């Protein structure tokens, strides 16, 4: 059992050189502009490069609903959320934000905000109800309408192929523990490249394999709900292999560009005068970051993590000759998701040193965003980066038809300031998608946490722009904060 602890969701809870600056096209206004919109966050006078792309993110199971319509098959999240005791209040994604039936108005909402890019995910069981084999034309049609609607509105489509809703039929065949999962995933990816290839700007294979491994397979808090480190890291290897196979399938005929969405957590010793804490931090960094970045970007697993897993670890036996070359197939872009740092004690325990958001796993630390972005460039080279998730939940309430969420505005502003500094330091950061466009089903937390810039009144499915949405519209229009 690895000596580190999980950074999130363990419990179901109650200024760089001016040359780089100019090269990046990033500027600082001589005087901050007057705030134009909600006015609730002071403007910092930071302009982003003219080519910078502003977006927002969602995922299929969290917003679509229509769980039993038009031939969609069940996913592991349908199974998991319907079994007692797995989600807050027994919430499920059956209806969620009912995006499936609000597609056109949600697209108009995106245009109204001025989004330049929308990052969504495709529900594998909506398209292939049994996971492999028969394609469901109505499922494909939904995503075609989505990408056509985005194109009509001048919004770039960033499509994630796997955001955790594995077809239940494939779980029944062993899911990610079965090596065949890599081939199932590549076949499904091929179906989507062929169906939507002319409309998708950027493809992303996996969303946060680390969360699947840790929260789904080690801590049993997400689907499929296992608590088995041996099986967890076998799943990790097959997820990564699936990523590599999907990249290879893309090279054989896909259009656009491809990468993976990896959640990164910069690790710091809780006491930087303590050598044991520093060593534990290095290993925690291995599990949090290098276990996913190294194979994808360097074609190798980090030796310290493999050592820590032990010579007899089932994952070691699952790695076959040639796998790492597949996993390390060249990608065009790395999608970074940043929510929190980890502070590591001498024993490998994770400490809470900073205030958290309503998500108790989320310590708020914008500097960590800068640190992780610059670290990728330092350790992995100059690969183009896009941010595909960053955000926080707030306890929102509707008052006089308005939802005021100043904490979210402050969070986004401070993290964007850190991203701006990273660009000035030479990081090739091309785009930012906040999490999330709208409130949604937050996995084990159900509907109890609201992460959107748009409030969803679930009983009526009415959308209300929060003050953060109005603020973000101004950010996009002004290309800066
Ligand atoms: C990320 C997930 C996303 C959402 C946010 C809050 O880990 O990718 O679906 O749950 O956290």
Short mmCIF file of C-alpha atoms and ligand atoms in Angstrom, two decimals:
data_model
loop_
_atom_site.label_atom_id
_atom_site.label_comp_id
_atom_site.label_asym_id
_atom_site.label_seq_id
_atom_site.Cartn_x
_atom_site.Cartn_y
_atom_site.Cartn_z
CA UNK A 1 0.00 0.00 0.00
CA UNK A 2 1.58 3.27 -1.01
CA UNK A 3 2.64 5.47 1.83
CA UNK A 4 0.82 8.52 0.63
CA UNK A 5 -2.71 9.61 1.26
CA UNK A 6 -5.38 10.68 -1.12
CA UNK A 7 -5.72 14.39 -1.72
CA UNK A 8 -9.44 14.51 -2.25
CA UNK A 9 -12.79 12.97 -1.69
CA UNK A 10 -11.54 10.35 0.72
CA UNK A 11 -14.82 10.38 2.56
CA UNK A 12 -18.37 10.91 1.60
CA UNK A 13 -18.67 14.01 3.73
CA UNK A 14 -21.12 15.47 5.65
CA UNK A 15 7.25 37.91 -12.59
CA UNK A 16 9.34 37.07 -15.16
CA UNK A 17 11.76 38.80 -17.68
CA UNK A 18 10.25 41.38 -20.02
CA UNK A 19 11.47 39.51 -23.13
CA UNK A 20 9.32 36.51 -22.25
CA UNK A 21 6.49 38.88 -21.46
CA UNK A 22 6.60 40.52 -24.85
CA UNK A 23 7.10 37.22 -26.63
CA UNK A 24 3.97 35.86 -25.03
CA UNK A 25 1.97 38.93 -26.03
CA UNK A 26 0.94 39.37 -22.43
CA UNK A 27 0.68 42.84 -21.03
CA UNK A 28 0.00 44.78 -17.92
CA UNK A 29 -2.14 47.87 -18.41
CA UNK A 30 -0.50 51.05 -17.17
CA UNK A 31 -3.60 51.76 -15.12
CA UNK A 32 -6.32 49.28 -14.26
CA UNK A 33 -9.41 49.76 -16.43
CA UNK A 34 -12.65 50.73 -14.75
CA UNK A 35 -14.76 47.70 -13.91
CA UNK A 36 -17.57 47.35 -16.42
CA UNK A 37 -19.94 44.65 -15.23
CA UNK A 38 -20.79 43.23 -11.86
CA UNK A 39 -18.02 45.30 -10.35
CA UNK A 40 -17.59 42.89 -7.49
CA UNK A 41 -13.95 42.07 -8.19
CA UNK A 42 -11.37 44.76 -8.55
CA UNK A 43 -9.70 44.69 -11.94
CA UNK A 44 -6.00 43.88 -11.91
CA UNK A 45 -5.13 45.37 -15.29
CA UNK A 46 -3.72 42.14 -16.69
CA UNK A 47 -4.22 41.50 -20.41
CA UNK A 48 -3.84 38.05 -21.92
CA UNK A 49 -2.23 37.39 -25.30
CA UNK A 50 -4.57 38.25 -28.21
CA UNK A 51 -4.81 34.59 -29.20
CA UNK A 52 -5.81 33.43 -25.70
CA UNK A 53 -8.96 31.29 -25.66
CA UNK A 54 -11.60 31.59 -22.94
CA UNK A 55 -13.86 28.66 -22.21
CA UNK A 56 -15.90 26.63 -19.77
CA UNK A 57 -16.17 22.92 -19.05
CA UNK A 58 -18.79 20.29 -18.22
CA UNK A 59 -19.08 16.52 -18.46
CA UNK A 60 -21.78 14.24 -19.81
CA UNK A 61 -23.00 12.36 -16.75
CA UNK A 62 -22.91 15.52 -14.66
CA UNK A 63 -25.25 17.58 -16.86
CA UNK A 64 -27.04 15.58 -19.55
CA UNK A 65 -29.72 13.60 -17.71
CA UNK A 66 -31.88 11.59 -20.17
CA UNK A 67 -30.31 8.51 -18.68
CA UNK A 68 -32.83 6.13 -20.19
CA UNK A 69 -33.65 7.87 -23.44
CA UNK A 70 -32.95 7.32 -27.10
CA UNK A 71 -31.14 4.06 -26.59
CA UNK A 72 -28.49 5.11 -24.05
CA UNK A 73 -27.02 2.15 -22.17
CA UNK A 74 -26.21 2.24 -18.45
CA UNK A 75 -22.84 3.40 -17.20
CA UNK A 76 -21.04 2.49 -13.99
CA UNK A 77 -22.21 5.83 -12.57
CA UNK A 78 -25.87 4.88 -13.10
CA UNK A 79 -25.24 1.66 -11.22
CA UNK A 80 -23.17 3.26 -8.49
CA UNK A 81 -25.43 6.23 -7.83
CA UNK A 82 -28.54 4.05 -7.71
CA UNK A 83 -27.07 1.75 -5.07
CA UNK A 84 -27.78 2.88 -1.51
CA UNK A 85 -25.27 4.96 0.41
CA UNK A 86 -22.97 6.07 -2.40
CA UNK A 87 -24.06 9.63 -2.99
CA UNK A 88 -25.29 12.44 -0.82
CA UNK A 89 -29.08 12.17 -0.47
CA UNK A 90 -29.04 9.24 -2.88
CA UNK A 91 -28.71 11.72 -5.76
CA UNK A 92 -28.24 10.33 -9.28
CA UNK A 93 -27.52 11.78 -12.71
CA UNK A 94 -30.86 10.57 -14.11
CA UNK A 95 -32.01 14.13 -14.79
CA UNK A 96 -29.05 16.29 -13.71
CA UNK A 97 -29.22 19.67 -15.48
CA UNK A 98 -31.30 18.05 -18.24
CA UNK A 99 -28.87 19.42 -20.79
CA UNK A 100 -29.97 16.72 -23.24
CA UNK A 101 -33.30 18.52 -23.55
CA UNK A 102 -31.92 22.05 -23.17
CA UNK A 103 -29.22 21.80 -25.79
CA UNK A 104 -30.22 24.78 -27.93
CA UNK A 105 -30.83 27.16 -25.03
CA UNK A 106 -27.62 26.05 -23.32
CA UNK A 107 -25.72 26.76 -26.53
CA UNK A 108 -27.31 30.20 -26.62
CA UNK A 109 -26.25 30.71 -23.02
CA UNK A 110 -22.64 29.94 -23.99
CA UNK A 111 -22.80 32.39 -26.86
CA UNK A 112 -24.30 34.99 -24.54
CA UNK A 113 -21.31 34.66 -22.24
CA UNK A 114 -18.97 35.10 -25.18
CA UNK A 115 -17.29 31.70 -24.73
CA UNK A 116 -14.69 30.94 -27.38
CA UNK A 117 -14.34 27.28 -26.42
CA UNK A 118 -16.51 24.64 -24.76
CA UNK A 119 -15.06 21.53 -23.19
CA UNK A 120 -17.61 18.72 -22.82
CA UNK A 121 -17.48 14.95 -22.68
CA UNK A 122 -19.11 12.27 -24.76
CA UNK A 123 -21.07 9.61 -22.94
CA UNK A 124 -19.59 6.33 -24.18
CA UNK A 125 -22.77 4.34 -23.35
CA UNK A 126 -24.97 6.86 -25.18
CA UNK A 127 -23.00 6.20 -28.34
CA UNK A 128 -22.18 2.50 -27.82
CA UNK A 129 -24.81 1.20 -25.38
CA UNK A 130 -22.97 -2.08 -24.90
CA UNK A 131 -19.53 -0.44 -24.85
CA UNK A 132 -18.44 -2.23 -28.02
CA UNK A 133 -20.19 -3.22 -31.23
CA UNK A 134 -23.49 -1.58 -32.16
CA UNK A 135 -23.45 2.20 -32.55
CA UNK A 136 -26.57 4.05 -31.37
CA UNK A 137 -27.37 6.60 -34.13
CA UNK A 138 -29.48 8.76 -31.81
CA UNK A 139 -26.57 9.05 -29.40
CA UNK A 140 -24.20 10.12 -32.16
CA UNK A 141 -26.83 12.53 -33.42
CA UNK A 142 -26.96 14.33 -30.06
CA UNK A 143 -23.23 15.05 -30.17
CA UNK A 144 -23.44 16.04 -33.82
CA UNK A 145 -26.10 18.60 -32.94
CA UNK A 146 -23.89 19.81 -30.11
CA UNK A 147 -20.77 20.32 -32.24
CA UNK A 148 -22.80 21.80 -35.11
CA UNK A 149 -24.42 24.20 -32.64
CA UNK A 150 -21.02 25.21 -31.32
CA UNK A 151 -19.66 25.76 -34.83
CA UNK A 152 -22.66 27.93 -35.74
CA UNK A 153 -21.93 30.09 -32.72
CA UNK A 154 -18.19 30.32 -33.35
CA UNK A 155 -17.29 28.28 -30.26
CA UNK A 156 -14.47 25.73 -30.50
CA UNK A 157 -15.38 22.17 -29.44
CA UNK A 158 -13.05 20.40 -27.00
CA UNK A 159 -14.33 16.83 -26.67
CA UNK A 160 -13.31 14.46 -23.89
CA UNK A 161 -13.86 10.80 -24.72
CA UNK A 162 -13.92 9.42 -21.19
CA UNK A 163 -15.11 11.39 -18.20
CA UNK A 164 -15.72 8.44 -15.86
CA UNK A 165 -19.01 7.03 -17.21
CA UNK A 166 -17.72 3.66 -18.40
CA UNK A 167 -20.44 1.50 -19.99
CA UNK A 168 -21.68 -0.93 -17.36
CA UNK A 169 -21.48 -3.71 -19.96
CA UNK A 170 -17.71 -3.23 -20.02
CA UNK A 171 -17.44 -3.14 -16.24
CA UNK A 172 -19.17 -6.50 -16.34
CA UNK A 173 -16.26 -7.70 -18.49
CA UNK A 174 -13.70 -6.45 -15.97
CA UNK A 175 -13.66 -2.76 -16.87
CA UNK A 176 -10.24 -1.11 -16.71
CA UNK A 177 -8.78 -4.18 -15.01
CA UNK A 178 -9.20 -6.03 -18.28
CA UNK A 179 -6.36 -5.33 -20.71
CA UNK A 180 -8.89 -5.47 -23.56
CA UNK A 181 -10.27 -2.15 -22.26
CA UNK A 182 -7.52 -0.39 -24.22
CA UNK A 183 -8.82 -1.86 -27.49
CA UNK A 184 -12.48 -1.18 -26.56
CA UNK A 185 -11.59 2.44 -25.92
CA UNK A 186 -9.61 2.84 -29.16
CA UNK A 187 -12.55 1.40 -31.15
CA UNK A 188 -14.99 3.78 -29.49
CA UNK A 189 -12.58 6.67 -30.10
CA UNK A 190 -12.41 5.71 -33.77
CA UNK A 191 -16.21 5.84 -34.03
CA UNK A 192 -16.19 9.38 -32.62
CA UNK A 193 -13.26 10.61 -34.76
CA UNK A 194 -15.19 9.46 -37.82
CA UNK A 195 -18.51 10.91 -36.67
CA UNK A 196 -17.38 14.34 -35.41
CA UNK A 197 -13.87 14.75 -36.75
CA UNK A 198 -14.63 17.74 -38.93
CA UNK A 199 -16.14 19.69 -36.03
CA UNK A 200 -13.90 19.00 -33.03
CA UNK A 201 -10.98 21.33 -32.47
CA UNK A 202 -9.28 19.35 -29.69
CA UNK A 203 -9.80 15.75 -28.59
CA UNK A 204 -8.99 14.65 -25.06
CA UNK A 205 -8.75 10.95 -24.32
CA UNK A 206 -9.14 10.58 -20.55
CA UNK A 207 -10.32 12.90 -17.82
CA UNK A 208 -8.27 12.61 -14.63
CA UNK A 209 -7.14 8.98 -14.61
CA UNK A 210 -5.71 9.65 -11.14
CA UNK A 211 -9.16 10.30 -9.71
CA UNK A 212 -10.49 7.09 -11.26
CA UNK A 213 -7.63 5.14 -9.75
CA UNK A 214 -7.60 6.74 -6.32
CA UNK A 215 -11.19 7.66 -5.65
CA UNK A 216 -12.85 4.90 -7.69
CA UNK A 217 -10.53 1.95 -7.05
CA UNK A 218 -8.60 2.68 -3.86
CA UNK A 219 -11.04 4.57 -1.70
CA UNK A 220 -14.36 3.31 -3.07
CA UNK A 221 -15.94 6.77 -3.05
CA UNK A 222 -16.55 6.91 -6.81
CA UNK A 223 -17.68 4.22 -9.23
CA UNK A 224 -16.85 1.39 -9.45
CA UNK A 225 -16.48 1.66 -5.66
CA UNK A 226 -13.52 -0.66 -5.00
CA UNK A 227 -11.02 -0.46 -2.17
CA UNK A 228 -8.13 -2.41 -3.59
CA UNK A 229 -4.76 -0.79 -4.30
CA UNK A 230 -3.50 -3.82 -6.24
CA UNK A 231 -6.37 -3.67 -8.69
CA UNK A 232 -6.31 0.14 -8.71
CA UNK A 233 -2.87 0.41 -10.25
CA UNK A 234 -3.64 -2.31 -12.80
CA UNK A 235 -6.54 -0.09 -13.82
CA UNK A 236 -4.10 2.84 -13.95
CA UNK A 237 -1.89 1.02 -16.44
CA UNK A 238 -4.80 0.01 -18.65
CA UNK A 239 -6.26 3.53 -18.57
CA UNK A 240 -2.92 4.86 -19.75
CA UNK A 241 -2.67 2.13 -22.38
CA UNK A 242 -6.18 3.04 -23.56
CA UNK A 243 -5.03 6.66 -23.87
CA UNK A 244 -2.07 5.58 -25.99
CA UNK A 245 -4.17 3.33 -28.23
CA UNK A 246 -6.68 6.14 -28.78
CA UNK A 247 -3.85 8.51 -29.74
CA UNK A 248 -2.57 5.92 -32.24
CA UNK A 249 -6.07 5.50 -33.70
CA UNK A 250 -6.23 9.29 -34.04
CA UNK A 251 -2.96 9.39 -36.00
CA UNK A 252 -4.45 6.86 -38.38
CA UNK A 253 -7.18 9.22 -39.55
CA UNK A 254 -8.30 11.80 -36.98
CA UNK A 255 -8.43 15.52 -37.64
CA UNK A 256 -7.54 18.31 -35.23
CA UNK A 257 -5.29 17.68 -32.26
CA UNK A 258 -5.27 15.30 -29.32
CA UNK A 259 -4.13 15.12 -25.70
CA UNK A 260 -5.24 14.00 -22.24
CA UNK A 261 -6.72 15.88 -19.28
CA UNK A 262 -4.60 15.32 -16.18
CA UNK A 263 -5.29 16.72 -12.73
CA UNK A 264 -2.10 17.88 -11.11
CA UNK A 265 -1.44 18.75 -7.49
CA UNK A 266 1.85 20.45 -6.62
CA UNK A 267 3.27 18.82 -3.50
CA UNK A 268 5.05 20.74 -0.73
CA UNK A 269 6.50 19.54 2.56
CA UNK A 270 4.40 20.72 5.47
CA UNK A 271 7.68 21.72 7.10
CA UNK A 272 10.49 22.50 4.69
CA UNK A 273 13.18 22.16 7.31
CA UNK A 274 12.25 18.49 7.82
CA UNK A 275 14.16 16.07 5.55
CA UNK A 276 11.71 13.23 6.13
CA UNK A 277 8.84 15.48 5.04
CA UNK A 278 10.81 16.45 1.94
CA UNK A 279 11.36 12.79 1.02
CA UNK A 280 7.69 11.99 1.60
CA UNK A 281 6.78 14.97 -0.58
CA UNK A 282 8.87 13.65 -3.45
CA UNK A 283 7.02 10.34 -3.36
CA UNK A 284 3.65 12.08 -3.04
CA UNK A 285 4.57 14.07 -6.16
CA UNK A 286 5.21 10.73 -7.86
CA UNK A 287 1.72 9.48 -7.15
CA UNK A 288 0.00 12.80 -7.72
CA UNK A 289 1.76 13.90 -10.90
CA UNK A 290 4.64 11.87 -12.33
CA UNK A 291 2.74 8.55 -12.43
CA UNK A 292 0.62 10.11 -15.20
CA UNK A 293 2.88 12.74 -16.76
CA UNK A 294 5.98 10.55 -17.16
CA UNK A 295 4.39 7.71 -19.15
CA UNK A 296 2.38 10.08 -21.36
CA UNK A 297 5.12 12.64 -22.00
CA UNK A 298 8.29 10.58 -21.57
CA UNK A 299 7.19 6.99 -22.19
CA UNK A 300 8.38 5.71 -18.79
CA UNK A 301 7.00 5.12 -15.32
CA UNK A 302 8.65 6.91 -12.38
CA UNK A 303 11.04 4.46 -10.72
CA UNK A 304 10.31 5.68 -7.20
CA UNK A 305 6.60 4.98 -7.58
CA UNK A 306 7.19 1.51 -9.04
CA UNK A 307 9.59 0.79 -6.17
CA UNK A 308 7.08 1.97 -3.64
CA UNK A 309 4.36 -0.23 -5.16
CA UNK A 310 6.71 -3.16 -4.65
CA UNK A 311 8.20 -5.83 -6.90
CA UNK A 312 5.13 -8.04 -6.50
CA UNK A 313 2.56 -5.35 -7.29
CA UNK A 314 -0.09 -6.57 -9.77
CA UNK A 315 0.53 -3.46 -11.87
CA UNK A 316 4.13 -4.53 -12.52
CA UNK A 317 2.88 -7.81 -13.97
CA UNK A 318 0.35 -5.97 -16.16
CA UNK A 319 3.05 -3.94 -17.97
CA UNK A 320 4.10 -5.69 -21.18
CA UNK A 321 6.93 -4.97 -23.59
CA UNK A 322 5.98 -2.15 -25.89
CA UNK A 323 3.23 -0.73 -23.69
CA UNK A 324 5.17 2.35 -22.70
CA UNK A 325 5.93 3.20 -26.30
CA UNK A 326 2.18 3.11 -26.97
CA UNK A 327 1.37 5.21 -23.89
CA UNK A 328 4.09 7.68 -24.82
CA UNK A 329 2.72 8.22 -28.36
CA UNK A 330 3.22 11.88 -29.15
CA UNK A 331 0.35 14.13 -28.11
CA UNK A 332 -0.27 17.64 -29.43
CA UNK A 333 -1.50 19.34 -26.29
CA UNK A 334 -1.64 18.66 -22.55
CA UNK A 335 -4.84 19.59 -20.74
CA UNK A 336 -4.17 20.61 -17.14
CA UNK A 337 -6.74 20.57 -14.35
CA UNK A 338 -5.82 22.35 -11.15
CA UNK A 339 -7.83 22.54 -7.94
CA UNK A 340 -5.47 22.19 -4.99
CA UNK A 341 -1.96 21.59 -3.69
CA UNK A 342 -0.97 18.90 -1.18
CA UNK A 343 1.11 19.50 1.95
CA UNK A 344 2.91 16.39 3.05
CA UNK A 345 4.07 15.40 6.52
CA UNK A 346 7.09 13.24 7.38
CA UNK A 347 4.95 10.08 7.49
CA UNK A 348 3.42 10.80 4.08
CA UNK A 349 0.21 12.11 5.62
CA UNK A 350 -1.56 14.99 3.92
CA UNK A 351 -2.06 18.09 6.04
CA UNK A 352 -4.59 20.88 5.73
CA UNK A 353 -2.64 24.11 6.11
CA UNK A 354 -4.80 26.56 4.20
CA UNK A 355 -8.46 27.51 4.13
CA UNK A 356 -10.57 25.19 2.00
CA UNK A 357 -13.61 25.77 -0.14
CA UNK A 358 -16.90 23.99 0.59
CA UNK A 359 -15.11 20.95 -0.83
CA UNK A 360 -13.05 19.99 2.20
CA UNK A 361 -10.33 18.46 0.01
CA UNK A 362 -9.75 21.78 -1.75
CA UNK A 363 -7.17 24.00 -0.08
CA UNK A 364 -7.10 27.26 -1.98
CA UNK A 365 -3.64 28.15 -3.27
CA UNK A 366 -3.32 30.11 -6.54
CA UNK A 367 0.49 30.01 -6.32
CA UNK A 368 0.21 26.24 -6.80
CA UNK A 369 -1.30 26.89 -10.23
CA UNK A 370 1.75 28.94 -11.22
CA UNK A 371 4.09 26.34 -9.74
CA UNK A 372 2.53 23.42 -11.61
CA UNK A 373 2.30 25.22 -14.96
CA UNK A 374 5.93 26.35 -14.86
CA UNK A 375 7.04 22.94 -13.62
CA UNK A 376 5.54 21.18 -16.66
CA UNK A 377 7.61 23.39 -18.93
CA UNK A 378 10.73 22.84 -16.83
CA UNK A 379 10.43 19.06 -16.58
CA UNK A 380 8.55 18.08 -19.72
CA UNK A 381 9.40 20.73 -22.30
CA UNK A 382 7.47 23.20 -24.31
CA UNK A 383 4.28 21.27 -25.06
CA UNK A 384 1.23 23.51 -25.65
CA UNK A 385 -1.01 23.58 -22.58
CA UNK A 386 -4.68 24.25 -22.13
CA UNK A 387 -6.42 24.42 -18.79
CA UNK A 388 -9.59 22.34 -18.91
CA UNK A 389 -10.74 22.63 -15.28
CA UNK A 390 -10.25 25.09 -12.43
CA UNK A 391 -12.87 26.38 -10.06
CA UNK A 392 -14.50 26.10 -6.67
CA UNK A 393 -17.94 25.42 -5.20
CA UNK A 394 -19.92 28.03 -3.30
CA UNK A 395 -23.07 27.93 -1.23
CA UNK A 396 -25.26 29.83 -3.61
CA UNK A 397 -28.69 31.19 -2.90
CA UNK A 398 -31.15 32.94 -5.13
CA UNK A 399 -32.14 36.32 -3.68
CA UNK A 400 -34.47 38.57 -5.68
CA UNK A 401 -33.72 36.49 -8.72
CA UNK A 402 -29.95 37.03 -8.36
CA UNK A 403 -27.13 34.76 -7.25
CA UNK A 404 -24.12 36.53 -5.81
CA UNK A 405 -20.92 34.45 -5.59
CA UNK A 406 -18.02 36.82 -4.80
CA UNK A 407 -15.88 33.95 -3.46
CA UNK A 408 -15.92 32.30 -6.89
CA UNK A 409 -14.99 35.57 -8.61
CA UNK A 410 -12.06 36.05 -6.23
CA UNK A 411 -10.93 32.45 -6.77
CA UNK A 412 -11.06 32.72 -10.56
CA UNK A 413 -9.38 36.13 -10.59
CA UNK A 414 -6.52 34.98 -8.36
CA UNK A 415 -5.96 31.79 -10.36
CA UNK A 416 -6.07 33.69 -13.64
CA UNK A 417 -3.49 36.10 -12.24
CA UNK A 418 -1.26 33.09 -11.50
CA UNK A 419 -1.83 31.77 -15.03
CA UNK A 420 -0.94 35.20 -16.42
CA UNK A 421 2.32 35.15 -14.49
CA UNK A 422 3.07 31.67 -15.86
CA UNK A 423 2.52 32.92 -19.43
CA UNK A 424 4.86 35.82 -18.75
CA UNK A 425 7.41 33.31 -17.50
CA UNK A 426 7.27 31.62 -20.91
CA UNK A 427 4.66 28.88 -20.41
CA UNK A 428 2.75 28.10 -23.62
CA UNK A 429 -0.69 28.30 -22.07
CA UNK A 430 -3.22 28.72 -24.86
CA UNK A 431 -6.63 28.41 -23.24
CA UNK A 432 -8.50 28.38 -19.94
CA UNK A 433 -11.76 26.55 -19.26
CA UNK A 434 -13.28 27.13 -15.87
CA UNK A 435 -15.17 24.41 -14.03
CA UNK A 436 -18.00 24.66 -14.54
CA UNK A 437 -20.35 26.28 -17.00
CA UNK A 438 -23.33 25.32 -14.87
CA UNK A 439 -24.18 23.64 -11.58
CA UNK A 440 -24.28 19.88 -11.94
CA UNK A 441 -24.16 16.43 -10.36
CA UNK A 442 -20.94 16.53 -8.35
CA UNK A 443 -20.43 12.76 -8.15
CA UNK A 444 -20.56 11.44 -4.57
CA UNK A 445 -21.53 14.93 -3.40
CA UNK A 446 -24.64 14.82 -5.57
CA UNK A 447 -26.29 18.20 -6.04
CA UNK A 448 -25.01 19.44 -2.68
CA UNK A 449 -22.06 21.34 -4.16
CA UNK A 450 -22.61 24.02 -6.76
CA UNK A 451 -19.59 24.56 -9.04
CA UNK A 452 -21.19 26.51 -11.91
CA UNK A 453 -21.01 30.13 -12.96
CA UNK A 454 -24.61 29.54 -14.00
CA UNK A 455 -27.06 28.51 -11.30
CA UNK A 456 -29.38 25.63 -12.11
CA UNK A 457 -32.73 25.64 -10.33
CA UNK A 458 -33.21 21.88 -10.49
CA UNK A 459 -37.00 21.73 -9.94
CA UNK A 460 -37.64 24.04 -12.92
CA UNK A 461 -34.31 23.60 -14.77
CA UNK A 462 -34.18 27.39 -15.03
CA UNK A 463 -30.66 28.79 -15.58
CA UNK A 464 -29.66 31.96 -13.71
CA UNK A 465 -26.34 33.66 -14.43
CA UNK A 466 -24.48 34.13 -11.15
CA UNK A 467 -22.47 37.30 -10.63
CA UNK A 468 -19.40 35.25 -11.59
CA UNK A 469 -20.94 34.60 -15.03
CA UNK A 470 -21.39 38.32 -15.56
CA UNK A 471 -17.85 38.93 -14.36
CA UNK A 472 -16.49 36.22 -16.71
CA UNK A 473 -18.34 37.76 -19.68
CA UNK A 474 -16.44 40.99 -19.00
CA UNK A 475 -13.16 39.10 -18.64
CA UNK A 476 -13.68 37.48 -22.03
CA UNK A 477 -14.77 40.72 -23.68
CA UNK A 478 -11.76 42.55 -22.24
CA UNK A 479 -9.34 39.61 -22.68
CA UNK A 480 -8.07 40.16 -19.16
CA UNK A 481 -8.68 40.57 -15.49
C1 LIG B 1 -12.87 17.20 -11.22
C2 LIG B 1 -13.77 16.44 -12.16
C3 LIG B 1 -15.04 17.17 -12.49
C4 LIG B 1 -15.62 17.83 -11.25
C5 LIG B 1 -14.59 18.70 -10.57
C6 LIG B 1 -15.10 19.44 -9.37
O1 LIG B 1 -12.06 16.32 -10.57
O2 LIG B 1 -13.08 16.14 -13.37
O3 LIG B 1 -15.92 16.27 -13.08
O4 LIG B 1 -16.06 16.85 -10.38
O5 LIG B 1 -13.51 17.89 -10.19
#
